[in-house]
Amino acid sequence: MRADDGDFAPRLRGLLLPVLVTGPSMSPTLRHGDAVLVRRGGRPVRPGDVVLAVFRTRPELLVVKRAVRAQDGGWWVRGDNDLVTDDSRTYGVADVQGRVLLRYWPRPGRLARPPV
């Protein structure tokens, strides 16, 4: 499953999902080609969590971004790389599909907190 492949958005099933990150928008936290594990359900999303989301204005686009704030029944999400604007600054509010728990390939580990 790829985070940029809209064909998967309507078929998300299961509690834990493997997702392949594509593109530079979450650098340095996540890099192109990183594989992450996403949990659907569980504790509520909090600001600072890395999430799998779908923009309401682009329902075919599945993305991995950082949750910034709750807004209009969804979330304002941003990438960690401010030079890339394929996030809520361009597409508006997103609906969170799950939280990224960890990166399992190629550098296994928990994700860093938001850059300052």
CSV table of C-alpha atoms in Angstrom, one decimal, residues 5-77:
chain,number,residue,atom,x,y,z
A,5,ASP,CA,-2.1,5.9,-4.2
A,6,GLY,CA,-5.7,6.9,-4.0
A,7,ASP,CA,-6.9,3.5,-5.2
A,8,PHE,CA,-6.4,2.2,-1.7
A,9,ALA,CA,-8.3,4.9,0.2
A,10,PRO,CA,-11.7,3.3,0.0
A,11,ARG,CA,-10.3,-0.2,0.7
A,12,LEU,CA,-8.6,0.4,4.0
A,13,ARG,CA,-9.3,-2.7,6.1
A,14,GLY,CA,-7.9,-4.1,9.4
A,15,LEU,CA,-6.5,-2.7,12.6
A,16,LEU,CA,-2.8,-2.5,11.4
A,17,LEU,CA,-1.8,-1.4,7.9
A,18,PRO,CA,1.6,-1.4,6.2
A,19,VAL,CA,2.1,1.8,4.2
A,20,LEU,CA,4.9,2.9,1.9
A,21,VAL,CA,5.8,6.6,2.1
A,22,THR,CA,6.4,8.3,-1.2
A,23,GLY,CA,7.8,11.8,-1.7
A,24,PRO,CA,9.7,14.3,0.4
A,25,SER,CA,6.9,16.0,2.4
A,26,MET,CA,7.7,14.3,5.7
A,27,SER,CA,11.4,14.7,5.6
A,28,PRO,CA,13.4,14.5,7.9
A,29,THR,CA,11.0,12.4,10.0
A,30,LEU,CA,10.1,10.0,7.2
A,31,ARG,CA,11.9,9.6,3.8
A,32,HIS,CA,10.8,8.4,0.4
A,33,GLY,CA,10.7,4.6,0.5
A,34,ASP,CA,10.2,4.3,4.3
A,35,ALA,CA,7.7,1.6,5.3
A,36,VAL,CA,5.5,2.5,8.3
A,37,LEU,CA,2.8,0.7,10.3
A,38,VAL,CA,-0.5,2.5,10.8
A,39,ARG,CA,-3.0,1.7,13.4
A,40,ARG,CA,-6.7,2.4,12.8
A,41,GLY,CA,-8.7,3.1,15.9
A,42,GLY,CA,-7.1,3.2,19.3
A,43,ARG,CA,-6.5,6.4,21.2
A,44,PRO,CA,-7.7,9.6,19.7
A,45,VAL,CA,-5.4,11.6,17.5
A,46,ARG,CA,-3.4,14.4,19.2
A,47,PRO,CA,-1.6,17.4,17.7
A,48,GLY,CA,1.9,16.2,16.8
A,49,ASP,CA,0.9,12.7,15.8
A,50,VAL,CA,1.9,11.4,12.4
A,51,VAL,CA,-1.2,10.2,10.6
A,52,LEU,CA,-2.6,8.6,7.5
A,53,ALA,CA,-5.2,10.9,6.1
A,54,VAL,CA,-7.5,11.7,3.2
A,55,PHE,CA,-8.2,15.3,2.2
A,56,ARG,CA,-11.8,16.2,1.8
A,57,THR,CA,-11.1,18.1,-1.4
A,58,ARG,CA,-8.9,15.2,-2.8
A,59,PRO,CA,-10.6,12.0,-1.6
A,60,GLU,CA,-8.5,9.9,-4.0
A,61,LEU,CA,-5.2,11.1,-2.3
A,62,LEU,CA,-4.0,9.1,0.7
A,63,VAL,CA,-1.2,10.9,2.6
A,64,VAL,CA,1.1,10.6,5.6
A,65,LYS,CA,1.3,13.9,7.4
A,66,ARG,CA,1.5,15.4,10.9
A,67,ALA,CA,-1.7,16.4,12.7
A,68,VAL,CA,-1.6,20.0,13.7
A,69,ARG,CA,-5.1,20.8,15.0
A,70,ALA,CA,-8.7,19.6,15.0
A,71,GLN,CA,-10.8,21.7,12.6
A,72,ASP,CA,-14.3,21.4,11.1
A,73,GLY,CA,-14.7,17.8,12.3
A,74,GLY,CA,-11.4,16.7,10.8
A,75,TRP,CA,-7.7,17.7,11.1
A,76,TRP,CA,-5.4,20.3,9.7
A,77,VAL,CA,-2.3,18.4,8.6
